[in-house]
CSV table of C-alpha atoms and ligand atoms in Angstrom, one decimal:
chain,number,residue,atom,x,y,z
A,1193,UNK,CA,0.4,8.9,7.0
A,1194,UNK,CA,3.6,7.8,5.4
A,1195,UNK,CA,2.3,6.1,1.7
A,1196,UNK,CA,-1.0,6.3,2.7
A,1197,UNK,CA,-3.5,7.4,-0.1
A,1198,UNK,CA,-5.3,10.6,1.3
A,1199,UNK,CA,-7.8,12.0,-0.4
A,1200,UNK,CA,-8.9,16.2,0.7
A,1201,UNK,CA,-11.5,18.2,-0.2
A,1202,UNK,CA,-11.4,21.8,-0.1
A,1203,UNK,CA,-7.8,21.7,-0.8
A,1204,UNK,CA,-7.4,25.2,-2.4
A,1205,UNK,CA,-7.6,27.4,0.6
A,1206,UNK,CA,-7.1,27.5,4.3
A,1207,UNK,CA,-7.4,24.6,6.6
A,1208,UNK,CA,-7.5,21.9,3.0
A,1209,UNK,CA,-4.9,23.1,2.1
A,1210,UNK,CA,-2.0,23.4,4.7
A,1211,UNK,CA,-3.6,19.7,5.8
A,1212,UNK,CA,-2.3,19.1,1.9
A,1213,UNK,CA,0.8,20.2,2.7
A,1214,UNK,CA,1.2,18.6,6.4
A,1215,UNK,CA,-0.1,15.2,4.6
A,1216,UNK,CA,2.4,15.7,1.7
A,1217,UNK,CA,5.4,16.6,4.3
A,1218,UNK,CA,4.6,13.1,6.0
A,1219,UNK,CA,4.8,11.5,2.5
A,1220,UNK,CA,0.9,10.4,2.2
A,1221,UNK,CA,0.1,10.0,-1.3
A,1222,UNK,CA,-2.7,13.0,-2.5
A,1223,UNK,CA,-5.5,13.5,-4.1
A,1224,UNK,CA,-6.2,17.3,-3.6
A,1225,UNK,CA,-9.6,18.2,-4.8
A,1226,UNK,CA,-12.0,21.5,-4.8
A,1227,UNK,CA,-13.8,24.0,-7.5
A,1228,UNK,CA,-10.3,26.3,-8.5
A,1229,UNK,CA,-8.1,23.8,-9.6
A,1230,UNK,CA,-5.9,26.5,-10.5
A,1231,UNK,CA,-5.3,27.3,-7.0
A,1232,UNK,CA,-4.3,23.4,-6.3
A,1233,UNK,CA,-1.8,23.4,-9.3
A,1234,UNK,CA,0.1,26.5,-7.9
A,1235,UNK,CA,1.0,25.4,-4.7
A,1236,UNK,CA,1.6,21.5,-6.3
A,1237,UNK,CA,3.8,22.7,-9.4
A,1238,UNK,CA,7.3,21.9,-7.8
A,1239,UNK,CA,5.7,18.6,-6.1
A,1240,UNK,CA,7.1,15.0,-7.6
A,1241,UNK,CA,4.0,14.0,-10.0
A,1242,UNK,CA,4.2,10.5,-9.0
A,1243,UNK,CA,3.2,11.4,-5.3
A,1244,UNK,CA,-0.5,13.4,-6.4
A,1245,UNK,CA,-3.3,14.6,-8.1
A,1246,UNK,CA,-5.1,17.1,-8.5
A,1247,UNK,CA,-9.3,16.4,-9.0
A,1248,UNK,CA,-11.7,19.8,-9.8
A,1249,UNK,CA,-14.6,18.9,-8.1
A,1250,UNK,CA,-17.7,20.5,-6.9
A,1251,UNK,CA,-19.0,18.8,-4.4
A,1252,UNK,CA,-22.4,19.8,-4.0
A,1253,UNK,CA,-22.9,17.8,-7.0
A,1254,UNK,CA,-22.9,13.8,-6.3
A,1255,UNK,CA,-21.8,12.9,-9.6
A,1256,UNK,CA,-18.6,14.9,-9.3
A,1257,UNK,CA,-17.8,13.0,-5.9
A,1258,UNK,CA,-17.9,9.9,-7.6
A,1259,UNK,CA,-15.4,11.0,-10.6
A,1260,UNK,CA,-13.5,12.3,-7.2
A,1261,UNK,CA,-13.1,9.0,-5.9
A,1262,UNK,CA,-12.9,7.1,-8.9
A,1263,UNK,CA,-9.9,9.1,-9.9
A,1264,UNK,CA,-8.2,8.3,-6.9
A,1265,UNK,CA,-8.9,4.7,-7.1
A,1266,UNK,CA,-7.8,4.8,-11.0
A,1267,UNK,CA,-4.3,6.9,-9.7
A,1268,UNK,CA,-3.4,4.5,-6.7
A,1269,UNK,CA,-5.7,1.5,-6.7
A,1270,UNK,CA,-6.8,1.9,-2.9
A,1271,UNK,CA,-7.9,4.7,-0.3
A,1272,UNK,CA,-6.7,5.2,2.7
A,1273,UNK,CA,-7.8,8.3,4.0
A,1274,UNK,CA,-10.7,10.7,3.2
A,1275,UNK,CA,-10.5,14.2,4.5
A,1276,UNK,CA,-13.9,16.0,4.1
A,1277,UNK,CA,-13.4,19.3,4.5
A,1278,UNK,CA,-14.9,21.4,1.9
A,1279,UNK,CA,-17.1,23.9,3.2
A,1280,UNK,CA,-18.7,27.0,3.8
A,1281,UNK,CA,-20.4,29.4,6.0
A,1282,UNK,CA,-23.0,32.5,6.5
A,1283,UNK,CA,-23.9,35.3,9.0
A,1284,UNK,CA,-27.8,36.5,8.4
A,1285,UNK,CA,-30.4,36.0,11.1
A,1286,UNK,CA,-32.8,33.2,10.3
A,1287,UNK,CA,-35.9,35.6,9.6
A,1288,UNK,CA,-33.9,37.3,7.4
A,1289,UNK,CA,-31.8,34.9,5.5
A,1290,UNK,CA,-33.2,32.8,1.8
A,1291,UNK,CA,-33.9,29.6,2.2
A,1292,UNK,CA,-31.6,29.1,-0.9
A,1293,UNK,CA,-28.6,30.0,1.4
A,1294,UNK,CA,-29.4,27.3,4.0
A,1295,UNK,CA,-29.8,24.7,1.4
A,1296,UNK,CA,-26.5,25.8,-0.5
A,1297,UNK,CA,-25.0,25.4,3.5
A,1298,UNK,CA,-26.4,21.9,3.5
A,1299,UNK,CA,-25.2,20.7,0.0
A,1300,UNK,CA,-21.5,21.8,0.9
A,1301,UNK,CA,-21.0,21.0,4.5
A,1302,UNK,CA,-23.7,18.2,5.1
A,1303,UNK,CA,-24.4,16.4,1.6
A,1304,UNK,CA,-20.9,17.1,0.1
A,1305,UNK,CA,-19.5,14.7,3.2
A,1306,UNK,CA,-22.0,12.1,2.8
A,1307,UNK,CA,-21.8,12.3,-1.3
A,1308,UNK,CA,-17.5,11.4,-0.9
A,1309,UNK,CA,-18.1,9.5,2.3
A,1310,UNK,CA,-20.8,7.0,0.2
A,1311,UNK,CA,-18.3,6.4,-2.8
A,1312,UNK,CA,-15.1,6.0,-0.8
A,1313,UNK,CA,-16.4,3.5,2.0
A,1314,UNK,CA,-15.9,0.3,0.0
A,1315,UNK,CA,-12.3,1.4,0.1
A,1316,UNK,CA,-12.0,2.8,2.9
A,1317,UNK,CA,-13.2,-0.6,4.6
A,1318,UNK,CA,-10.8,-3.1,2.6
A,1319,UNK,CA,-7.8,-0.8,3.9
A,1320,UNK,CA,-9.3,-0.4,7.1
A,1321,UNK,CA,-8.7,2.9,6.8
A,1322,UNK,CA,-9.9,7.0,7.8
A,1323,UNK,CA,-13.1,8.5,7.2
A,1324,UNK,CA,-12.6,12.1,8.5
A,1325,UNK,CA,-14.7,15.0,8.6
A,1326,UNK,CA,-13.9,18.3,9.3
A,1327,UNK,CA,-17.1,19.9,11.4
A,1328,UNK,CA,-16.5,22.9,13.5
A,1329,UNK,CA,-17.8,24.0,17.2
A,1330,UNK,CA,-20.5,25.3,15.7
A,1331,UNK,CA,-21.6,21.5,15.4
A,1332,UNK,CA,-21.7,21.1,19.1
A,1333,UNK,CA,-23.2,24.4,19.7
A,1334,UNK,CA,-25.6,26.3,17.6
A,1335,UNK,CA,-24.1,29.9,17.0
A,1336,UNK,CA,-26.3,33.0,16.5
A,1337,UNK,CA,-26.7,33.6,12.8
A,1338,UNK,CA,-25.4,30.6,11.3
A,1339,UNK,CA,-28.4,28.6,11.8
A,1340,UNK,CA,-27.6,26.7,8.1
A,1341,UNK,CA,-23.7,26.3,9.2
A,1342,UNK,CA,-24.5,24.6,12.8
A,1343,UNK,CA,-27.3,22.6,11.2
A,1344,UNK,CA,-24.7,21.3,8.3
A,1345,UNK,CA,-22.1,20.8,11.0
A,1346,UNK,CA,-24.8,18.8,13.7
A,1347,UNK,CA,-25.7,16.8,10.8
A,1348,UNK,CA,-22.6,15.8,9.2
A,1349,UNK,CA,-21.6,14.7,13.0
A,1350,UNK,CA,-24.5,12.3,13.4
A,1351,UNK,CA,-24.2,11.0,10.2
A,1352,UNK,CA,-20.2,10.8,10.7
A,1353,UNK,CA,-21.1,8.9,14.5
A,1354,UNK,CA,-23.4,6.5,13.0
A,1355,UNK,CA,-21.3,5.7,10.1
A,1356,UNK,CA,-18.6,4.7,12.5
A,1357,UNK,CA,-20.5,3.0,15.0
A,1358,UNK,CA,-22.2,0.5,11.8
A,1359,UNK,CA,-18.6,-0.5,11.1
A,1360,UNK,CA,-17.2,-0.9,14.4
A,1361,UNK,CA,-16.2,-4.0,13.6
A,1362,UNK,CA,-15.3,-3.9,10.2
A,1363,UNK,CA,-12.2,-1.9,11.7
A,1364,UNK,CA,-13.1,2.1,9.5
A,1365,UNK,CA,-11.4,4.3,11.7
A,1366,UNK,CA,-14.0,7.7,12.2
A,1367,UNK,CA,-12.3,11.2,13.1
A,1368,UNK,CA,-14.7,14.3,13.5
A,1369,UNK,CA,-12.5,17.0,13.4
A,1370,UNK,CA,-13.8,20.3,15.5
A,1371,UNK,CA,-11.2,23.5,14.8
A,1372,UNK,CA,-12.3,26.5,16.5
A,1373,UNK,CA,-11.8,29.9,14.9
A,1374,UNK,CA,-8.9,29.4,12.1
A,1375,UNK,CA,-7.7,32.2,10.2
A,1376,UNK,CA,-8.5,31.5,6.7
A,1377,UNK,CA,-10.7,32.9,3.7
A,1378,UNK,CA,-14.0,31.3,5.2
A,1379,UNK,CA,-15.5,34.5,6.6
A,1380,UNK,CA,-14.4,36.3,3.6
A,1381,UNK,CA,-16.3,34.1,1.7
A,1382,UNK,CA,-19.6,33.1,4.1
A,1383,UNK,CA,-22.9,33.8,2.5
A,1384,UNK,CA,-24.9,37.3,3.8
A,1385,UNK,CA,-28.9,37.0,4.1
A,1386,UNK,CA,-28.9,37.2,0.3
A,1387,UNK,CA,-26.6,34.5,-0.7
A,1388,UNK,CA,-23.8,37.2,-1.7
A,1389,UNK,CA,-20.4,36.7,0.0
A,1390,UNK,CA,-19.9,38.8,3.0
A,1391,UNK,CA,-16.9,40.4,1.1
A,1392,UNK,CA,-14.7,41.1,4.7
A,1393,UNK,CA,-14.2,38.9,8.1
A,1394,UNK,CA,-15.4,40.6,11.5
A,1395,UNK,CA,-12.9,39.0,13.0
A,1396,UNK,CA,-9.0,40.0,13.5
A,1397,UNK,CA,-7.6,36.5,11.4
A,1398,UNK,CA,-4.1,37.2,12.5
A,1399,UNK,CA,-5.0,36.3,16.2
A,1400,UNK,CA,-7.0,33.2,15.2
A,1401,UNK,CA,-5.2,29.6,15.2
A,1402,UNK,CA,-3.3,29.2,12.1
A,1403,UNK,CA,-4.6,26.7,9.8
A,1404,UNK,CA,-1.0,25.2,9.7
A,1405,UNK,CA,-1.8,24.4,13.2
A,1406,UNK,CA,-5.1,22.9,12.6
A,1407,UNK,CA,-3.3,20.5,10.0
A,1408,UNK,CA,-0.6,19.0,12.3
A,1409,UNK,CA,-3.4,18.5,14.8
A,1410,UNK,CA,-5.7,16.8,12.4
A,1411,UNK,CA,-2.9,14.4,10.9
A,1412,UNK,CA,-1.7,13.7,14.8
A,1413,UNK,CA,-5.2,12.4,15.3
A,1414,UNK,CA,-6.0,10.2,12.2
A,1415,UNK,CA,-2.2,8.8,12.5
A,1416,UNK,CA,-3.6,8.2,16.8
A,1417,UNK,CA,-6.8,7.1,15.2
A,1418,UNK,CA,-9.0,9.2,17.9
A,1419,UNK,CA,-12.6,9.6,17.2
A,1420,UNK,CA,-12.7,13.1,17.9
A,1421,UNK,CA,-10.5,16.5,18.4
A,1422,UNK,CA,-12.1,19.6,19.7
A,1423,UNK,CA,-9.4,22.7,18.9
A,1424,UNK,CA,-8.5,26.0,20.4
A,1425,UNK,CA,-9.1,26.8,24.2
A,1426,UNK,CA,-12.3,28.8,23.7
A,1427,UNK,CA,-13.4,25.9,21.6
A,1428,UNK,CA,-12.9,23.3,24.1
A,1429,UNK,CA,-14.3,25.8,26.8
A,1430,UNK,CA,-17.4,26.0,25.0
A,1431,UNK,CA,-18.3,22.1,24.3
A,1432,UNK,CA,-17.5,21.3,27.8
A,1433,UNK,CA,-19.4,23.9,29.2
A,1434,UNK,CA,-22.4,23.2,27.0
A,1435,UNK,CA,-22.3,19.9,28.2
A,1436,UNK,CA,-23.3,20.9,31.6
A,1437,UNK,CA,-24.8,24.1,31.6
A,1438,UNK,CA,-26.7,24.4,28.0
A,1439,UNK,CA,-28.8,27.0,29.3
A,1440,UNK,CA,-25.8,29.5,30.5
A,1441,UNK,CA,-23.9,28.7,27.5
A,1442,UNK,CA,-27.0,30.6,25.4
A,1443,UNK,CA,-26.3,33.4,26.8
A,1444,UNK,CA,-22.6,33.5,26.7
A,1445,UNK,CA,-22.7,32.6,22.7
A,1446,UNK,CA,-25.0,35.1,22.3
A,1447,UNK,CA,-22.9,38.2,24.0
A,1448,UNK,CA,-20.0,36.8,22.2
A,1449,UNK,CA,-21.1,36.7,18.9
A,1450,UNK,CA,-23.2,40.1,19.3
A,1451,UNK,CA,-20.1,42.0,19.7
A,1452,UNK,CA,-18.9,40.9,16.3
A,1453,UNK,CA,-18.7,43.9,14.1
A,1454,UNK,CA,-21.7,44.3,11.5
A,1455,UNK,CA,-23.5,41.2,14.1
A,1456,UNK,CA,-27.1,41.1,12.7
A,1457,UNK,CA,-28.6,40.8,16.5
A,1458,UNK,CA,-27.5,43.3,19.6
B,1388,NDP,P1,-11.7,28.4,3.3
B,1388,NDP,O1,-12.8,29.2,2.8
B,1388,NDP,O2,-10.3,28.9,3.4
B,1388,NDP,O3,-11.6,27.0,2.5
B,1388,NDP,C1,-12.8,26.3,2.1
B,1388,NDP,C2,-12.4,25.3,1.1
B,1388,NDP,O4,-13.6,24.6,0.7
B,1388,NDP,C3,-11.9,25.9,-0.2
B,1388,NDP,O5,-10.8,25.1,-0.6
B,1388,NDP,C4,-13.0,25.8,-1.2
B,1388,NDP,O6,-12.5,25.6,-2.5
B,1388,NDP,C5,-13.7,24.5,-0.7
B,1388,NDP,N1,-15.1,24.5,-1.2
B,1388,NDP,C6,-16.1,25.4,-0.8
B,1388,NDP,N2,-17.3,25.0,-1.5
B,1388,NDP,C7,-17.0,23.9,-2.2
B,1388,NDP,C8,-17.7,23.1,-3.1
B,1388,NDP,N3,-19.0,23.3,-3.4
B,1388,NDP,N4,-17.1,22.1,-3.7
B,1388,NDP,C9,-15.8,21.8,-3.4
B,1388,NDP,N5,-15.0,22.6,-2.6
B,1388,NDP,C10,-15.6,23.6,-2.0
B,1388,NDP,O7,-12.2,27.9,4.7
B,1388,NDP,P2,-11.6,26.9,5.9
B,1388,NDP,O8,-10.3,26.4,5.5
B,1388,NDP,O9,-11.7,27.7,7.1
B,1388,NDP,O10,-12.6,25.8,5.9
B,1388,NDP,C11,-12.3,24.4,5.8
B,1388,NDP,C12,-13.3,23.6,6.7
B,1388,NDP,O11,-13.0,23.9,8.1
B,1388,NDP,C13,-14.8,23.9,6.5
B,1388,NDP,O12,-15.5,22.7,6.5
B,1388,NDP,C14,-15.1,24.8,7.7
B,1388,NDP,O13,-16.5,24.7,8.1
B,1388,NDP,C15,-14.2,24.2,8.8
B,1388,NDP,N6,-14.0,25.1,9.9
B,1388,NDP,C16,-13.4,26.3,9.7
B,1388,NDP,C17,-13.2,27.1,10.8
B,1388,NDP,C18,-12.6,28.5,10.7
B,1388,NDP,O14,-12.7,29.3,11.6
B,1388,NDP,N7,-11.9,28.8,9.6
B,1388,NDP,C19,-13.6,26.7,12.2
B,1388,NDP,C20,-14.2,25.4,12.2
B,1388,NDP,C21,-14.4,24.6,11.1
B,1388,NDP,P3,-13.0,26.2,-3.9
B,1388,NDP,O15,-13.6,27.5,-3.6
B,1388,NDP,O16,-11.8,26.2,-4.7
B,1388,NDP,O17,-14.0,25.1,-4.3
């Protein structure tokens, strides 16, 4: 990644942002983007000025994506790398969940890829470069209440697979990226049936793969240019497992993910 112009979304928190500084400790060039630019100038205030910037952008709105990418052309005159990776998630059965939550799912994850993805493929084909996104398991099997996450995440891969296999051979490199569960504020943060934030994580974070892990994983496979990485054990379990036995693998997701504290289903 050495030089090369990487632009991340969702850089202000978790998995975005210890890919920023995996990216910036292999000497890419950055453009670090999300909604609290405040928390992207904190960690980048002792960082050499020539080597980033920082972009607010919300990108559920298409016109912000493009200022996104224009800025990074305007900074460094090419893209080499896009990292989508802004996104968020929610934990409310489906016949008890707004339909406003499942759209605000679907802007983030799903629209907010294809919004950077659109602007930045001119570049990204004249450098031949990485279009990555950063999907989940939960976009290779559907997981009990998070029926607007695993849609975003099933979507954004299709569109991700067929915006790689159009430009096979124009030489764009595609990575779909799948962590497992990474400790980081996204559960904190997930929308409840309401649309508020679910305020606490069910889940123990400290026993979860560290996002600094997920970010030396992610950079090993863009710099391998693989098409996809599946992460943590119980993650690969799962997508291999659902390959061949769909059926059995309802079941198991659904004891799993009942025995979350607070799970909206038993
Ligand atoms: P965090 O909540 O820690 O970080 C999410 C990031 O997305 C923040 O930087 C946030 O920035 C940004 N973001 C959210 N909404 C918007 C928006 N509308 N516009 C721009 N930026 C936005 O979560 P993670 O680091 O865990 O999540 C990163 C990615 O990894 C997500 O796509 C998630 O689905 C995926 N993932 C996470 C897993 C996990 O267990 N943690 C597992 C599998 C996949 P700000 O609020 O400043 O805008």
């Amino acid at each position: 990644m050495q030089n090369k112009v990487t632009i991340i979304t969702g850089a202000s928190s978790g998995i975005g942002k210890a890919l920023a500084a995996e990216a910036h400790k292999r000497g890419a060039k950055l453009v670090l983007s999300a909604r609290r630019k405040e928390k992207l100038d904190e960690y980048t205030s002792s960082w050499n000025t020539a080597d980033f910037i920082v972009v607010q952008a919300d990108v559920t709105h298409e016109e912000e994506c493009r200022l996104l990418i224009g800025a990074a052309v305007e900074k460094f005159g090419r893209i080499d790398i896009l990292i989508n990776n802004a996104g968020i998630s929610m934990r409310a059965l489906f016949e008890d969940v707004d339909i406003d939550v499942i759209r605000k799912l679907m802007d983030t994850n799903f629209w907010g890829t294809v919004y950077c993805s659109k602007f930045a493929l001119p570049h990204l084909l004249k450098t031949k470069g990485s279009l990555v996104g950063v999907s989940s398991v939960a976009g290779y099997k559907g997981l009990p209440g998070r029926t607007g996450y695993s849609a975003s995440k099933f979507a954004m891969q299709g569109f991700l697979e067929v915006v790689r296999i159009e430009n096979l051979k124009k030489g764009l490199h595609v990575l779909i990226a799948c962590p497992g569960f990474t400790s980081s504020n996204i559960r904190n943060v997930a929308l409840s049936k309401d649309g508020s934030s679910q305020g606490e994580t069910p889940l123990d974070e400290n026993k979860l793969m560290p996002a600094e892990t997920v970010a030396v994983h992610i950079c090993n496979a863009i710099e391998k240019r693989k098409n996809s990485l599946v992460l943590t054990t119980m993650g690969k379990i799962t997508v291999l497992l659902n390959k061949f036995f769909p059926k059995f693998m309802d079941g198991m997701v659904y004891n799993h993910m009942a025995k979350e504290p607070d799970s909206p289903f038993k």
